[in-house]
XYZ file of C-alpha atoms in Angstrom:
522
model
C 0.010 0.005 -0.004
C 1.402 3.464 -0.864
C 2.714 5.539 1.901
C 0.592 8.298 3.411
C 2.819 10.907 1.726
C 2.226 9.480 -1.724
C -1.523 9.064 -1.547
C -3.620 11.373 -3.658
C -5.242 13.304 -0.854
C -2.006 14.034 0.968
C -2.039 17.313 -1.022
C -4.423 18.855 1.428
C -5.120 22.042 -0.477
C -6.807 21.533 -3.846
C -8.240 18.105 -3.325
C -9.958 18.991 -0.108
C -11.557 22.134 -1.545
C -12.626 20.270 -4.728
C -14.101 17.514 -2.591
C -16.223 19.970 -0.568
C -17.317 21.686 -3.762
C -18.337 18.295 -5.261
C -20.183 17.400 -2.072
C -22.200 20.632 -1.993
C -22.845 20.642 -5.769
C -24.027 17.050 -5.600
C -26.430 17.801 -2.743
C -27.821 20.809 -4.578
C -28.207 18.877 -7.863
C -29.949 15.928 -6.195
C -32.287 18.002 -4.001
C -33.353 20.317 -6.796
C -34.058 17.446 -9.216
C -36.015 15.452 -6.579
C -37.985 18.558 -5.595
C -39.063 19.169 -9.232
C -39.724 15.463 -9.842
C -40.821 14.164 -6.470
C -42.282 10.632 -6.819
C -46.034 10.681 -7.341
C -46.709 6.965 -7.114
C -45.002 3.625 -6.472
C -43.463 1.685 -9.300
C -43.735 -1.877 -7.998
C -46.065 -4.136 -6.003
C -43.565 -4.402 -3.146
C -43.740 -0.680 -2.617
C -47.521 -0.858 -2.264
C -47.042 -3.419 0.506
C -44.486 -1.250 2.393
C -46.722 1.839 2.188
C -49.704 -0.240 3.466
C -47.669 -1.573 6.416
C -46.563 1.944 7.352
C -50.126 3.181 7.626
C -51.200 0.039 9.468
C -48.401 0.524 12.018
C -49.212 4.253 12.278
C -52.667 3.183 13.584
C -50.922 1.410 16.417
C -51.571 -2.051 14.958
C -49.359 -4.809 13.577
C -52.106 -6.242 11.359
C -54.775 -4.783 9.145
C -57.961 -6.654 9.964
C -60.853 -4.274 10.749
C -58.950 -1.145 9.626
C -60.441 1.271 7.137
C -57.441 1.113 4.855
C -56.740 -0.203 1.362
C -53.864 -2.565 2.074
C -51.947 -4.382 -0.601
C -50.058 -7.738 -0.585
C -51.278 -8.728 2.872
C -52.197 -12.263 3.816
C -53.522 -14.271 6.742
C -51.078 -15.670 9.354
C -53.182 -17.138 12.111
C -55.891 -14.598 12.916
C -53.809 -11.655 11.612
C -53.803 -9.962 8.229
C -50.182 -8.942 7.749
C -47.872 -7.660 5.007
C -45.906 -10.373 3.264
C -42.653 -8.305 2.979
C -40.125 -7.242 5.597
C -41.913 -5.356 8.371
C -38.830 -3.493 9.677
C -38.900 -1.109 6.719
C -42.575 -0.352 7.286
C -41.840 0.650 10.868
C -39.169 3.135 9.801
C -41.665 4.788 7.386
C -44.222 5.408 10.102
C -43.188 9.002 11.047
C -43.636 10.047 7.443
C -47.295 8.937 7.344
C -48.188 12.091 9.270
C -47.568 14.110 6.081
C -49.561 11.808 3.757
C -48.635 8.754 1.698
C -46.423 10.622 -0.848
C -44.232 11.806 2.017
C -43.066 8.181 2.434
C -40.797 8.692 -0.564
C -38.877 11.329 1.359
C -37.352 8.604 3.580
C -35.143 7.084 0.884
C -34.308 10.563 -0.450
C -33.031 11.566 2.958
C -31.192 8.265 3.352
C -29.442 8.830 0.012
C -28.251 12.263 1.172
C -27.009 10.856 4.442
C -25.215 8.079 2.617
C -23.647 10.637 0.289
C -22.243 12.666 3.214
C -20.987 9.539 4.985
C -19.381 8.300 1.744
C -17.490 11.584 1.547
C -16.299 11.229 5.146
C -15.177 7.666 4.378
C -13.167 8.907 1.413
C -11.397 11.489 3.618
C -10.647 8.804 6.188
C -9.193 6.501 3.487
C -7.190 9.363 2.022
C -9.022 9.299 -1.309
C -9.880 12.540 -3.040
C -13.303 13.732 -1.791
C -14.411 14.527 -5.335
C -14.975 10.745 -5.803
C -18.035 11.116 -3.592
C -19.957 11.725 -6.806
C -19.511 8.059 -7.688
C -21.900 7.226 -4.898
C -24.427 9.931 -5.611
C -24.563 9.287 -9.348
C -24.478 5.501 -9.525
C -27.568 4.732 -11.610
C -28.883 1.988 -9.318
C -28.435 3.953 -6.111
C -29.989 7.005 -7.714
C -33.026 5.138 -9.093
C -33.768 3.189 -5.892
C -33.511 6.298 -3.798
C -36.753 7.303 -5.581
C -38.525 4.107 -4.677
C -39.975 2.517 -1.528
C -37.621 -0.479 -1.643
C -35.938 -1.757 1.467
C -32.785 -2.926 -0.311
C -31.582 0.686 -0.580
C -31.602 1.850 3.118
C -30.197 -1.581 4.151
C -27.173 -0.859 1.955
C -26.744 2.693 3.288
C -27.041 1.400 6.880
C -24.238 -1.110 6.086
C -22.140 1.829 4.829
C -22.774 3.727 8.049
C -21.852 0.701 10.115
C -18.605 0.353 8.126
C -17.760 4.035 8.855
C -18.264 3.642 12.614
C -16.353 0.379 12.550
C -13.390 2.257 11.119
C -13.619 4.844 13.914
C -13.325 2.077 16.519
C -13.638 2.543 20.325
C -17.095 3.349 21.496
C -18.127 4.241 17.960
C -18.642 0.501 17.654
C -21.874 1.029 19.561
C -23.204 3.001 16.598
C -21.750 0.403 14.259
C -23.716 -2.321 16.007
C -26.889 -0.237 15.770
C -26.492 0.260 12.017
C -25.521 -3.330 11.369
C -28.736 -4.389 13.172
C -30.853 -1.802 11.402
C -29.641 -3.084 8.047
C -30.761 -6.582 8.929
C -34.013 -5.400 10.539
C -34.905 -3.464 7.352
C -33.946 -6.305 5.090
C -33.327 -9.586 6.945
C -31.961 -11.386 3.870
C -29.171 -8.790 3.896
C -27.614 -10.959 6.622
C -26.086 -13.065 3.865
C -23.803 -10.054 3.195
C -23.367 -8.733 6.765
C -22.866 -12.158 8.446
C -19.774 -13.108 6.408
C -18.398 -9.575 6.817
C -18.666 -9.676 10.589
C -17.426 -13.275 10.850
C -14.194 -12.586 8.904
C -13.726 -9.266 10.692
C -14.019 -11.062 14.106
C -11.734 -13.953 13.082
C -9.090 -11.472 11.926
C -9.439 -9.594 15.235
C -9.031 -12.856 17.039
C -5.905 -13.782 15.039
C -4.432 -10.289 15.597
C -5.012 -10.526 19.336
C -3.097 -13.725 20.000
C -0.673 -13.349 22.888
C 2.126 -15.890 23.174
C -0.083 -18.416 21.479
C -2.682 -18.365 24.267
C -6.159 -18.696 22.757
C -7.986 -17.542 25.873
C -6.087 -14.241 26.000
C -6.876 -13.760 22.301
C -10.534 -14.320 22.929
C -10.574 -11.809 25.779
C -8.831 -9.228 23.695
C -11.191 -9.782 20.766
C -14.202 -9.505 23.065
C -12.945 -6.195 24.526
C -12.707 -4.835 21.032
C -16.230 -5.807 19.887
C -18.327 -5.589 23.081
C -19.684 -2.141 22.183
C -20.773 -3.486 18.784
C -22.682 -6.298 20.489
C -24.323 -3.880 22.899
C -25.498 -1.723 20.006
C -26.830 -4.603 17.945
C -28.356 -6.845 20.609
C -31.561 -4.894 21.491
C -32.589 -4.783 17.802
C -31.802 -8.496 17.315
C -33.915 -9.396 20.337
C -36.720 -7.175 19.150
C -36.656 -8.631 15.661
C -36.822 -12.222 16.847
C -39.582 -11.413 19.333
C -41.615 -9.626 16.751
C -41.197 -12.457 14.168
C -42.198 -15.120 16.659
C -45.269 -13.236 18.006
C -46.570 -11.670 14.770
C -45.248 -13.864 11.978
C -45.091 -17.179 13.906
C -41.556 -17.898 12.800
C -37.971 -16.890 13.721
C -37.191 -15.620 10.176
C -40.364 -13.603 9.648
C -41.445 -15.980 6.886
C -44.369 -18.205 7.642
C -43.705 -21.927 6.838
C -45.966 -21.648 3.738
C -44.244 -18.496 2.509
C -40.770 -19.968 3.083
C -41.648 -23.070 1.134
C -43.077 -20.946 -1.663
C -39.896 -18.801 -1.868
C -37.580 -21.813 -1.576
C -39.309 -23.857 -4.268
C -39.936 -21.110 -6.714
C -36.881 -18.944 -6.394
C -33.743 -20.992 -5.606
C -31.904 -23.179 -8.069
C -28.278 -23.790 -9.084
C -29.708 -23.609 -12.596
C -29.890 -19.811 -12.201
C -26.121 -19.524 -11.707
C -24.923 -19.166 -15.333
C -27.648 -16.586 -16.168
C -27.170 -14.571 -12.964
C -23.402 -14.618 -13.210
C -23.769 -13.154 -16.652
C -26.327 -10.555 -15.419
C -24.403 -9.372 -12.382
C -21.038 -9.546 -14.018
C -22.282 -7.430 -16.922
C -24.188 -4.827 -15.004
C -21.544 -4.327 -12.327
C -18.708 -3.975 -14.871
C -20.675 -1.760 -17.261
C -22.413 0.612 -14.783
C -18.933 1.742 -13.720
C -16.171 0.397 -15.985
C -14.604 -2.773 -14.502
C -16.023 -2.096 -11.086
C -16.495 -5.728 -10.115
C -12.940 -6.460 -11.260
C -11.307 -3.530 -9.584
C -13.228 -4.286 -6.366
C -10.712 -7.119 -5.781
C -7.778 -4.664 -6.143
C -8.926 -2.750 -3.093
C -6.188 -2.785 -0.471
C -7.690 -0.506 2.166
C -9.123 -1.366 5.589
C -11.439 -4.297 5.929
C -10.701 -5.673 2.503
C -11.025 -9.350 3.474
C -14.387 -8.895 5.303
C -15.618 -6.952 2.208
C -14.582 -9.674 -0.156
C -16.214 -12.352 2.047
C -19.407 -10.267 2.044
C -19.603 -9.961 -1.727
C -18.555 -13.537 -2.508
C -20.898 -15.257 -0.035
C -23.833 -12.871 -0.567
C -23.311 -12.724 -4.314
C -23.228 -16.507 -4.571
C -26.406 -16.725 -2.550
C -28.285 -14.306 -4.864
C -26.718 -15.867 -7.982
C -28.860 -18.874 -7.101
C -31.958 -16.757 -6.548
C -34.429 -16.052 -9.314
C -34.065 -12.580 -10.725
C -36.929 -10.953 -12.689
C -34.346 -9.702 -15.180
C -34.318 -13.027 -17.017
C -33.154 -11.691 -20.346
C -29.637 -11.788 -21.604
C -28.285 -8.281 -20.636
C -25.954 -8.330 -23.617
C -28.926 -8.586 -26.015
C -31.997 -7.314 -24.206
C -32.689 -4.050 -22.281
C -29.078 -3.443 -21.233
C -29.762 -0.008 -19.877
C -32.722 -1.238 -17.784
C -30.591 -4.068 -16.468
C -27.778 -1.690 -15.473
C -30.209 0.532 -13.534
C -32.382 -2.152 -11.852
C -30.246 -5.312 -12.167
C -28.071 -4.936 -9.035
C -31.059 -4.548 -6.723
C -30.472 -7.792 -4.846
C -26.830 -6.765 -4.295
C -27.827 -3.356 -2.994
C -26.817 -4.181 0.553
C -23.154 -4.324 -0.427
C -23.203 -2.072 -3.457
C -22.338 1.268 -1.666
C -19.221 -0.438 -0.235
C -18.286 -1.777 -3.668
C -18.476 1.783 -4.947
C -16.228 2.852 -2.039
C -13.628 0.184 -2.914
C -13.858 1.304 -6.531
C -13.261 4.918 -5.521
C -10.220 3.837 -3.499
C -8.651 2.126 -6.570
C -9.468 5.134 -8.767
C -7.771 7.336 -6.298
C -4.532 5.404 -6.848
C -4.972 5.595 -10.598
C -5.622 9.320 -10.435
C -2.344 9.827 -8.552
C -0.543 7.960 -11.316
C -2.150 9.359 -14.449
C -3.072 12.841 -13.139
C -4.485 15.230 -15.733
C -5.734 12.702 -18.353
C -7.516 10.791 -15.634
C -9.263 13.852 -14.220
C -10.434 14.984 -17.647
C -12.056 11.587 -18.104
C -13.555 11.693 -14.637
C -15.153 15.126 -15.182
C -16.622 14.013 -18.515
C -17.944 10.818 -16.905
C -19.589 12.783 -14.029
C -21.295 15.147 -16.527
C -22.607 12.143 -18.507
C -23.776 10.374 -15.322
C -25.561 13.495 -14.128
C -27.318 13.838 -17.472
C -28.152 10.117 -17.497
C -29.597 10.234 -13.959
C -31.658 13.306 -14.858
C -33.006 11.275 -17.784
C -33.812 8.295 -15.471
C -35.659 10.721 -13.167
C -37.804 12.119 -15.992
C -38.647 8.707 -17.439
C -39.408 7.320 -14.013
C -41.560 10.330 -13.205
C -43.592 9.937 -16.364
C -44.220 6.314 -15.524
C -45.418 7.190 -11.997
C -47.516 10.136 -13.156
C -49.331 7.914 -15.648
C -50.086 5.352 -12.938
C -51.163 8.125 -10.588
C -53.533 9.610 -13.229
C -55.289 6.307 -13.809
C -55.377 5.565 -10.113
C -57.234 8.839 -9.522
C -59.698 7.931 -12.324
C -60.306 4.569 -10.777
C -60.925 5.982 -7.265
C -62.977 8.892 -8.481
C -65.396 6.619 -10.311
C -65.778 3.992 -7.596
C -67.465 4.645 -4.238
C -65.539 4.339 -0.972
C -65.626 0.794 0.311
C -66.835 -0.681 -2.995
C -65.755 -3.942 -4.581
C -63.287 -3.469 -7.517
C -62.512 -6.495 -9.626
C -59.338 -6.377 -11.719
C -56.432 -8.359 -13.068
C -53.324 -8.802 -10.999
C -51.306 -6.489 -13.269
C -53.970 -3.729 -12.921
C -54.012 -4.140 -9.155
C -50.216 -3.770 -9.084
C -50.239 -0.836 -11.455
C -52.963 1.600 -10.355
C -54.575 0.417 -7.141
C -52.403 1.480 -4.182
C -54.182 4.443 -2.578
C -53.731 3.203 1.028
C -55.990 5.726 2.722
C -58.830 5.506 0.133
C -60.237 2.033 0.965
C -61.782 -0.200 -1.624
C -62.081 -3.981 -1.743
C -59.581 -4.571 -4.471
C -59.856 -8.085 -5.726
C -57.467 -9.695 -8.265
C -60.157 -11.665 -10.017
C -58.894 -12.195 -13.577
C -57.584 -14.544 -14.835
C -58.947 -17.260 -12.529
C -56.378 -19.084 -10.421
C -58.715 -21.978 -9.768
C -61.481 -23.970 -11.437
C -63.743 -21.609 -13.393
C -66.933 -22.717 -11.694
C -65.416 -22.216 -8.246
C -64.006 -18.831 -9.151
C -67.292 -17.618 -10.658
C -69.187 -18.894 -7.548
C -66.780 -16.868 -5.357
C -67.257 -13.724 -7.438
C -71.008 -14.186 -7.381
C -70.890 -14.389 -3.627
C -68.853 -11.169 -3.365
C -71.230 -9.403 -5.745
C -74.163 -10.479 -3.629
C -72.444 -9.330 -0.461
C -71.476 -5.859 -1.780
C -74.582 -5.301 -3.884
C -72.566 -4.140 -6.871
C -69.073 -4.409 -8.254
C -66.751 -2.416 -10.542
C -64.702 -4.222 -13.110
C -61.445 -2.405 -14.083
C -59.836 -3.193 -17.432
C -56.425 -1.537 -17.914
C -54.489 -2.168 -21.078
C -52.105 -0.616 -23.608
C -53.542 1.371 -26.435
C -54.103 -0.888 -29.408
C -54.887 -3.962 -27.391
C -58.418 -5.114 -27.566
C -58.712 -6.615 -24.127
C -55.243 -7.091 -22.598
C -54.314 -10.546 -21.322
C -56.431 -13.096 -23.334
C -56.902 -15.432 -20.390
C -58.010 -12.530 -18.157
C -60.345 -11.309 -20.937
C -61.961 -14.752 -21.298
C -62.620 -15.116 -17.581
C -63.801 -11.532 -17.345
C -66.372 -12.048 -20.067
C -67.534 -15.261 -18.388
C -68.344 -13.224 -15.257
C -69.868 -10.282 -17.087
C -72.104 -12.610 -19.096
C -73.803 -13.762 -15.868
C -74.859 -10.262 -14.644
C -76.286 -6.963 -15.815
C -73.520 -4.449 -16.447
C -72.761 -1.058 -17.962
C -69.623 0.838 -18.943
C -69.333 3.936 -16.772
C -65.821 5.080 -17.923
C -63.822 4.500 -21.074
C -60.724 6.703 -21.395
C -57.519 6.613 -23.393
C -54.539 8.684 -22.435
C -50.750 8.476 -22.134
C -50.598 5.275 -24.142
C -52.987 3.400 -21.848
C -56.677 2.584 -21.938
C -58.869 2.321 -18.818
C -62.441 0.957 -18.805
C -64.577 0.714 -15.744
C -67.706 -1.448 -15.835
C -70.409 -1.460 -13.143
C -71.938 -4.835 -12.394
C -75.045 -5.641 -10.342
C -76.875 -8.814 -9.394
C -79.991 -9.327 -11.548
C -82.330 -8.525 -8.690
C -80.682 -5.103 -8.106
C -80.396 -4.192 -11.819
C -82.098 -1.097 -13.113
C -83.973 -0.797 -16.369
C -81.094 0.944 -18.073
C -78.476 -1.719 -17.525
C -77.362 -3.909 -20.418
C -77.802 -7.682 -19.994
């Protein structure tokens, strides 16, 4: 490792000032852009679940039964109706519910800014030019996920904060323990990254503490160096296990049925070749050779970091990824932005290691390197502005059709839709409807029709929502077939048929025959 005198940031004048300018300019650029294009709606089904959980918890409840809320992706565990995703993230969102459901998006925005500042402080501690803090702010995946309600993102930033306090040592390990625990509480599966990191870190502490070959003295020394970390993490660990056992009826937070579903559907060694190609491509293309240069990092904690990426990366390489296409031939840009999501827990630290290596290259190549870096940052800023605009248009379209749906259906009414429609335009948490993913049928047609007839009789009327792309006659053919089977049994009328922003929304009111009026079509 180069001596302290030869490291790039040993020139304390220009590099420090440039780093501060980059930090402040980055904060201004990010805040202004997010203020102008503040998220108007969630992009995925998972986000609808997290938002629902936050409002349930804000009511002082851990489950949704009996609440006047429109919850999404909840299911029964025992007598409770609970969200199927990680509950820790929902609890962190609770304070933001005071300001309305859109305010929830401010959480990840604030977390990204905190991560940006801590990343800068880490660079200063590692004697890397502070201007490389822009690598964190402008990474396409980090930027994009900071605009979503996904728990992967804050889990990664909490890991970054824990790493920072770990480097400080002493009683700062108390804060390190808190943030290690928070990372796991927010995303429990992130333990596959954090566990190997801490294990290797502790083993190396143990090895470094050996005194005259006496193992007991080594253990005592290692314990003295980590006890504050344990004190910080233990309350959160106990609370997480207690909550899972009481509310979710399992240590992991996954019910036995949910665990079996995830295990059977999502894990296979057959995914390894495809996912190695996916992750290898997106990590080395998002930032040139980042995955390769990660292993050239020679700064503090390099072995724990390598263990974290190797073990956690191997775990998720066997896990089904929705990005099933070949990134070399299909939607490369989309893969670059969204593809690393499952590696998000360790990604900020990968960017840190990458910045460390670039700092050494900058010291060697000087002016040509900095010219390339400035050009790259300008292109990244422009690219992220483009990502923001495209993402905002997508959300605004979903928000527009959501408002149409809720404006044309009464509060508490039964709305029948396809699963894709329910994911795309249904998640207004505080405007309750009975949203039912009815089409296509997931069981025998006669049983499904009998269930829908029963719901129609119970509610007195129903609203069928048909959401499709312009040019499509009826969307999913299976859903269209099953929908027509249901509509053919009851009087119905079209109450809304609108086409805008490349999408088509039709709302059909359905009533039982005995409640039909003279004007309804049969």
